[in-house]
Coordinates of C-alpha atoms in Angstrom, one line a residue:
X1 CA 8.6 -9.4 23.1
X2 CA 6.6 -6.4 23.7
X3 CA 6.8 -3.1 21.5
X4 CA 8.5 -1.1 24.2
X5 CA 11.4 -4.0 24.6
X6 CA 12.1 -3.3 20.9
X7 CA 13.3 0.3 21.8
X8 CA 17.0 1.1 21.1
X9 CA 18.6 3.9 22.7
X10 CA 21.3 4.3 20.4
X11 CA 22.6 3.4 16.8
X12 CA 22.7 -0.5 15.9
X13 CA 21.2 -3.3 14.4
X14 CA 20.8 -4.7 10.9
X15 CA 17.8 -3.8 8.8
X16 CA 16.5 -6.7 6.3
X17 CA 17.3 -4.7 3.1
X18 CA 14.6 -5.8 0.1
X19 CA 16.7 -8.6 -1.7
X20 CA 20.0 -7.7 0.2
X21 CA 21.5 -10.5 2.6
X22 CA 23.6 -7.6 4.3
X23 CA 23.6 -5.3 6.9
X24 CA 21.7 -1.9 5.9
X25 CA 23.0 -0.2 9.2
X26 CA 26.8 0.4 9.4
X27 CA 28.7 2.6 11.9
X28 CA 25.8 5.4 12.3
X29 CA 24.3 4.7 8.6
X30 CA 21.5 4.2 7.3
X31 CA 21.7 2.6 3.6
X32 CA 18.9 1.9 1.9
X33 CA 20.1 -1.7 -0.3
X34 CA 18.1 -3.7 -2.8
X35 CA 19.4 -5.8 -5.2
X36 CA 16.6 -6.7 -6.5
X37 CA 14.8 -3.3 -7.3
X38 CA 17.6 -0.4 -7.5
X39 CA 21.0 -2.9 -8.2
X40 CA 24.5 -1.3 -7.6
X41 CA 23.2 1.9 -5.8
X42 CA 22.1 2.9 -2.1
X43 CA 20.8 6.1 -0.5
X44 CA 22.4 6.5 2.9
X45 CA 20.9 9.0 6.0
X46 CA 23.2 9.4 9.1
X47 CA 21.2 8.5 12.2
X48 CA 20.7 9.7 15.0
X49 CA 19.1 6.9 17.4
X50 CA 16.9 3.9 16.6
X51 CA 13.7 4.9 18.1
X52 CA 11.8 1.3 17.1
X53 CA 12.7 -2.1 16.0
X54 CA 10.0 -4.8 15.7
X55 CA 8.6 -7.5 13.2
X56 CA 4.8 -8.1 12.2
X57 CA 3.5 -10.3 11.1
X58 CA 4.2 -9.5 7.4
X59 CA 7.4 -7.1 7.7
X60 CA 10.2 -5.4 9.4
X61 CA 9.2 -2.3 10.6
X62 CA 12.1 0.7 12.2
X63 CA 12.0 4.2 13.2
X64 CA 15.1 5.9 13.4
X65 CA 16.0 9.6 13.9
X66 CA 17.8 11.1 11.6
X67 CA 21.0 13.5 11.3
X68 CA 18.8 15.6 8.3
X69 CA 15.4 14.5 7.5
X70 CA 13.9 13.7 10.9
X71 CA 12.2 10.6 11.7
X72 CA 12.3 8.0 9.1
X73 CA 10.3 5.1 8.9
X74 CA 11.5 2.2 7.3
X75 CA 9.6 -1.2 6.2
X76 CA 11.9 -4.2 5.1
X77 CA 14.9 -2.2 4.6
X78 CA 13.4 0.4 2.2
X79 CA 12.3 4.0 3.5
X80 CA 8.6 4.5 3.0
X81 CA 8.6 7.9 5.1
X82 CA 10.9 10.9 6.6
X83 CA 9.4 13.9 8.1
X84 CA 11.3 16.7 5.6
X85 CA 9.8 15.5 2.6
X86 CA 6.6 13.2 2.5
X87 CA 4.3 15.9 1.9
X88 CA 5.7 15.8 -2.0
X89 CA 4.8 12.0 -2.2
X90 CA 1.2 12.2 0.1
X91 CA 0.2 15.7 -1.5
X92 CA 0.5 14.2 -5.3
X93 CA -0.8 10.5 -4.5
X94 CA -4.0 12.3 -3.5
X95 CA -4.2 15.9 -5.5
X96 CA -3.7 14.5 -8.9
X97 CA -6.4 12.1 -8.8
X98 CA -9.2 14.2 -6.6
X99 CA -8.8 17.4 -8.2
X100 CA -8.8 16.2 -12.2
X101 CA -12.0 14.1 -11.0
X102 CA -15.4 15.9 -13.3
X103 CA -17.4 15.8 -10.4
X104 CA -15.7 16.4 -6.3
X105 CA -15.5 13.1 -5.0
X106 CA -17.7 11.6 -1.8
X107 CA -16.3 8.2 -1.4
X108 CA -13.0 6.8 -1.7
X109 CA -10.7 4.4 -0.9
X110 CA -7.1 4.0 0.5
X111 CA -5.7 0.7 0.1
X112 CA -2.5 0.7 2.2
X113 CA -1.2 4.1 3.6
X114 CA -0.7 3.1 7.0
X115 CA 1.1 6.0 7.9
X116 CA -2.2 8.5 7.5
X117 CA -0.3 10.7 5.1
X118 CA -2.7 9.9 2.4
X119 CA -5.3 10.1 4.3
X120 CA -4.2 13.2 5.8
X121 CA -4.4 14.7 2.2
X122 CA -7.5 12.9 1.4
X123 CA -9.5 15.2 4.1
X124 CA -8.5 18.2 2.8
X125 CA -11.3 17.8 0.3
X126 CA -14.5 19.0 1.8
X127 CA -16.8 17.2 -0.7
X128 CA -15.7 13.5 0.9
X129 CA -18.3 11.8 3.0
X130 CA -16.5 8.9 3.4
X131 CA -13.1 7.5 3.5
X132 CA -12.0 4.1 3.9
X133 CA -8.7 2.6 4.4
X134 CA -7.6 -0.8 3.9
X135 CA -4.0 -1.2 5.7
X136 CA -2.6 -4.8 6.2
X137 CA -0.5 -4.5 8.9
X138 CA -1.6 -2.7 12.2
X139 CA 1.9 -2.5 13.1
X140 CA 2.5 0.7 11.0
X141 CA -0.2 2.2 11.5
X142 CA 0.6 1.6 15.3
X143 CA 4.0 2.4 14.6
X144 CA 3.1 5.7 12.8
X145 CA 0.4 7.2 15.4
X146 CA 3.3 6.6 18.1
X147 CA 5.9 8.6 16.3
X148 CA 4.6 10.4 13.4
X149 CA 1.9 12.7 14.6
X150 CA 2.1 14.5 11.1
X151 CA 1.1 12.2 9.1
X152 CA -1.1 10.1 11.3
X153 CA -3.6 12.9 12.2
X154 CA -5.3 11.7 9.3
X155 CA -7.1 9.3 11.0
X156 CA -8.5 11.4 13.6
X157 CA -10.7 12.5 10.9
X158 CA -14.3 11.5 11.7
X159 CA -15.3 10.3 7.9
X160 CA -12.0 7.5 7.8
X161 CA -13.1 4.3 8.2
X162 CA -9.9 1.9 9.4
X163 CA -9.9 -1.8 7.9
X164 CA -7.2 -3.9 9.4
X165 CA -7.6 -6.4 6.2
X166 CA -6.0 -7.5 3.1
X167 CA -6.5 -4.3 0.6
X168 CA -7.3 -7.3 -2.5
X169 CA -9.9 -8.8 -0.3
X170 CA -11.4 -5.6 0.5
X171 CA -11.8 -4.5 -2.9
X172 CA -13.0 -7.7 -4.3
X173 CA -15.8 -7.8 -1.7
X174 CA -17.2 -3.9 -2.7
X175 CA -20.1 -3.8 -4.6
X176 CA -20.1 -3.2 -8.0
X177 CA -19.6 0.9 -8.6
X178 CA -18.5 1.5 -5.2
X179 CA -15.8 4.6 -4.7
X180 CA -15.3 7.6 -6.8
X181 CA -11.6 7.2 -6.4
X182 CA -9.2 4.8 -5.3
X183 CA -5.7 5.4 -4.5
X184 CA -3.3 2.4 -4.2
X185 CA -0.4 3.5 -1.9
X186 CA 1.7 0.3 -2.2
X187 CA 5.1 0.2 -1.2
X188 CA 7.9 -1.5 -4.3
X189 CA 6.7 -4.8 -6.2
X190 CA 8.3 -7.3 -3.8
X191 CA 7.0 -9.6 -0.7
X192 CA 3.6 -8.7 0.2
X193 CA 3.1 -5.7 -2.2
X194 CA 3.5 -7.8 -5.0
X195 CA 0.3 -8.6 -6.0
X196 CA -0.9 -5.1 -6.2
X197 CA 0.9 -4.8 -9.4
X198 CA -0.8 -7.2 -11.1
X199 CA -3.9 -7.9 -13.7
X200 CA -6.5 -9.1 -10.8
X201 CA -6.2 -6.5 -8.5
X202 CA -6.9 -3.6 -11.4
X203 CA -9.9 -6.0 -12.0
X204 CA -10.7 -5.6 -9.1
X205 CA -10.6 -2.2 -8.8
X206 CA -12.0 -1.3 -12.0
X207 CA -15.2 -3.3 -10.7
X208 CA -15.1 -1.3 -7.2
X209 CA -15.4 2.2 -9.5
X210 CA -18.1 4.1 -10.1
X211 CA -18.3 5.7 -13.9
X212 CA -15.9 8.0 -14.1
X213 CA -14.2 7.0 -11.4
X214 CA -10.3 6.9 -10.8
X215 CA -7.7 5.0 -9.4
X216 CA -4.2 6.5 -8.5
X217 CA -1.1 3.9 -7.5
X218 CA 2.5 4.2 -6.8
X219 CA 3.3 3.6 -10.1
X220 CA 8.1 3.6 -9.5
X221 CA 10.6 5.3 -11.1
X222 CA 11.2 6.2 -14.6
X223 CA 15.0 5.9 -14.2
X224 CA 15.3 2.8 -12.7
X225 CA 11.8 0.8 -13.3
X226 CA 10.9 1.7 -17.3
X227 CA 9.7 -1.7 -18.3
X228 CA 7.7 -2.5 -15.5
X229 CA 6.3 1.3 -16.0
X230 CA 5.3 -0.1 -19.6
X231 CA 4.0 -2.9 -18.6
X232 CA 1.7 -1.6 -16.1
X233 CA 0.4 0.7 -18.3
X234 CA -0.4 -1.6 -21.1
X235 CA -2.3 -3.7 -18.7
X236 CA -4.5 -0.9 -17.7
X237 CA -5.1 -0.1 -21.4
X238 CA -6.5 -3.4 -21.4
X239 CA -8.6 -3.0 -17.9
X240 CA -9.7 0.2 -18.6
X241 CA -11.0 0.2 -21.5
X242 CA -12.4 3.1 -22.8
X243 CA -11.5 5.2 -20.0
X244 CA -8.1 7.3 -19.6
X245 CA -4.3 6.2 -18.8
X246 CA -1.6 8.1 -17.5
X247 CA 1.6 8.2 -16.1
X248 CA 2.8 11.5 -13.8
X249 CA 5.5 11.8 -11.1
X250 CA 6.8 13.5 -8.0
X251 CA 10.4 14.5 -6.8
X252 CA 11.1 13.5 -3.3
X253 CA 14.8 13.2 -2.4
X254 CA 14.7 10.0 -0.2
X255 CA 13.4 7.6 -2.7
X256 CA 15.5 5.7 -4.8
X257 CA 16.8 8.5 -7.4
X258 CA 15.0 10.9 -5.8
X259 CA 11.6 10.2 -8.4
X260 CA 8.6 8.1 -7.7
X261 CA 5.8 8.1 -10.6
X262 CA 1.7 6.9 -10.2
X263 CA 0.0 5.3 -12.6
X264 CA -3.7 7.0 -13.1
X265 CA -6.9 5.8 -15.1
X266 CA -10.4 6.6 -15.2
X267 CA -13.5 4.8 -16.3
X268 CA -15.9 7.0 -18.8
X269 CA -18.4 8.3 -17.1
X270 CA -22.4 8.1 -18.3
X271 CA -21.7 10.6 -21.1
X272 CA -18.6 8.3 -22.3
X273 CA -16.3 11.2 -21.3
X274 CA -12.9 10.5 -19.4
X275 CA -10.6 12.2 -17.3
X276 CA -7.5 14.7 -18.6
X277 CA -5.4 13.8 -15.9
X278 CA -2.8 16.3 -17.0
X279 CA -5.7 18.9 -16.4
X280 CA -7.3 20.1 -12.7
X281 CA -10.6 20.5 -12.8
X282 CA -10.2 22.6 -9.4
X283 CA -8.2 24.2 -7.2
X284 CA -6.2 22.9 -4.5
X285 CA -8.1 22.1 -1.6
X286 CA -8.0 23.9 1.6
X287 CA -7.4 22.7 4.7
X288 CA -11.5 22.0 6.2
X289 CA -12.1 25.2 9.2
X290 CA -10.8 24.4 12.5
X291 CA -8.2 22.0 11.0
X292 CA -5.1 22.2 12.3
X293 CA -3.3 20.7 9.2
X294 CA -0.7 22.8 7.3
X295 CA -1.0 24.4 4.1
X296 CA -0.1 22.6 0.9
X297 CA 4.1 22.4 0.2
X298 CA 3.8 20.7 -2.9
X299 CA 0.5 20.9 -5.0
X300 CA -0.6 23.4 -6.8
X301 CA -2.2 23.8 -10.2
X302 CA 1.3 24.3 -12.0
X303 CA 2.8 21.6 -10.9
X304 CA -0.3 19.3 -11.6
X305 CA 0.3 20.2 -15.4
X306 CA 4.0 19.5 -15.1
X307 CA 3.7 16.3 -13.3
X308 CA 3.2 14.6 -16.6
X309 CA 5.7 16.6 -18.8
X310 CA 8.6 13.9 -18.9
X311 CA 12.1 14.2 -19.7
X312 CA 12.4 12.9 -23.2
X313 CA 13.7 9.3 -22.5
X314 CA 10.5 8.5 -20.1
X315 CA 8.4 9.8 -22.8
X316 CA 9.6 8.4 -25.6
X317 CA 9.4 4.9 -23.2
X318 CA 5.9 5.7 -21.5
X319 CA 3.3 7.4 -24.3
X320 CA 2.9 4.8 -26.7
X321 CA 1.2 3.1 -23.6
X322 CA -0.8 6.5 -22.3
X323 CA -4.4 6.9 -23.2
X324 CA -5.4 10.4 -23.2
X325 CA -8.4 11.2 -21.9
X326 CA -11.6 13.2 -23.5
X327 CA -11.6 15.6 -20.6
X328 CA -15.4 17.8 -19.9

């Protein structure tokens, strides 16, 4: 079936729903359902009209418009996207890690992001010579070019390089001190993402890092996902050691309880000095000249800082597994 017989003029169909055996679309609704990752509880958006239905090779993949928060796009049954408020999600993935760096970064990596929302952010940073992207499924980014022209202008940017490949593969095969950042924009812990939660990959990426390089990944929700939080972190202790370990966080109102957190470490650099995470070490980068990308609706300095000040359960649950860094 081709990708324009997949088209639905109208409201209908059932989504997969990560871990849910149910419908996830029900009389104009939208309901986000996983039993596996966010039990008992469901974000619903009214819709509009279903402007893409298809399956790749490794996922489910939908577009539908919405009554509120424009196009969505939706992988599996779980929202990845909406036009109102990705900027929060895309802006932080990529601010918090390039602008704490010591030194502007040149080369870095994004393993997933399909969408070109990272990327997007990702050019904003003059000092970048080269960007490479390792997406798994072509089908998003296909997907996203077609209907989210916001997001996927980042790869008409003349220093990304596109990889349709395994992200693990692609990092195992980098030589030794590779990137000066890598940012991980995995989608929840379950079917193919899996593995980019676990011990290898971070092996792997540690390898791929220059010294006082960093890695940024999705790193869930405080109020639904604190033990896996913990244990993540612990295992980077352990991976990078000697460098930093953090945990910060976004709010974005579409995913599940409206919080999504990163996990960020750093690898000492040649004077054994690590990265303050909860510190920039420079302003918010502008948009390069001639760009036709908006100004920043969610980074600044201020909410850097804050993006690691948790409310006192999270803390209390996430800094006995946070490794400060020395900072410059």
């Amino acid at each position: 079936m081709s990708q324009d017989e997949h088209l639905a003029h109208g409201v209908g169909g059932a989504g997969a729903g990560a871990g849910a055996g149910e419908d996830t679309v029900m009389k104009g609704w939208f309901s986000e359902v996983s039993d596996e990752m966010w039990p008992g509880q469901a974000l619903s958006l009214k819709m509009n009209e279903v402007l893409f239905k298809g399956k790749s090779d490794f996922q489910d993949v939908m577009v539908f418009d919405s009554a509120n928060y424009g196009k969505v796009l939706v992988l599996d049954g779980v929202i990845q996207a909406t036009e109102r408020d990705e900027f929060s999600y895309q802006e932080m993935i990529a601010h918090l890690p390039l602008c704490a760096l010591r030194y502007p970064a040149k080369k870095v990596l994004v393993v997933g992001g399909g969408d070109g929302g990272v990327l997007r952010e990702i050019t904003r940073h003059a000092s970048v010579e080269h960007l490479d992207i390792a997406e798994l499924d072509a089908m998003v980014v296909d997907v996203s070019k077609r209907f989210f022209p916001g997001m996927s202008c980042g790869f008409d940017d003349p220093r990304v390089h596109l990889h349709i490949t395994d992200g693990i593969k692609w990092v195992d095969d980098a030589p030794e001190s590779t990137y000066d950042a890598i940012i991980v924009d995995s989608s929840d812990p379950v079917g193919p993402a899996s593995v980019l939660f676990e011990k290898p990959f971070f092996e792997k990426i540690h390898k791929a890092l220059k010294p006082g390089g960093v890695v940024c990944t999705q790193g869930e929700c405080v109020w639904l996902h604190v033990d896996l939080i913990k244990d993540v972190l612990e295992m980077c202790k352990g991976i990078f050691a000697g460098g930093s370990v953090y945990y910060g966080f976004t709010t974005i109102p579409t995913y599940p309880s409206g919080q999504i957190g990163f996990v960020l470490c750093s690898k000492p650099d040649e004077e054994g000095k690590t990265v303050d995470f909860t510190k920039p070490h420079r302003p918010p980068p502008m948009a390069p000249e001639g760009s036709s990308l908006k100004p920043l609706r969610y980074y600044n300095a201020a909410v850097h800082s804050a993006a690691f000040c948790l409310p006192e359960f999270a803390r209390a649950a996430v800094e006995p597994h946070v490794v400060p860094g020395t900072g410059f």
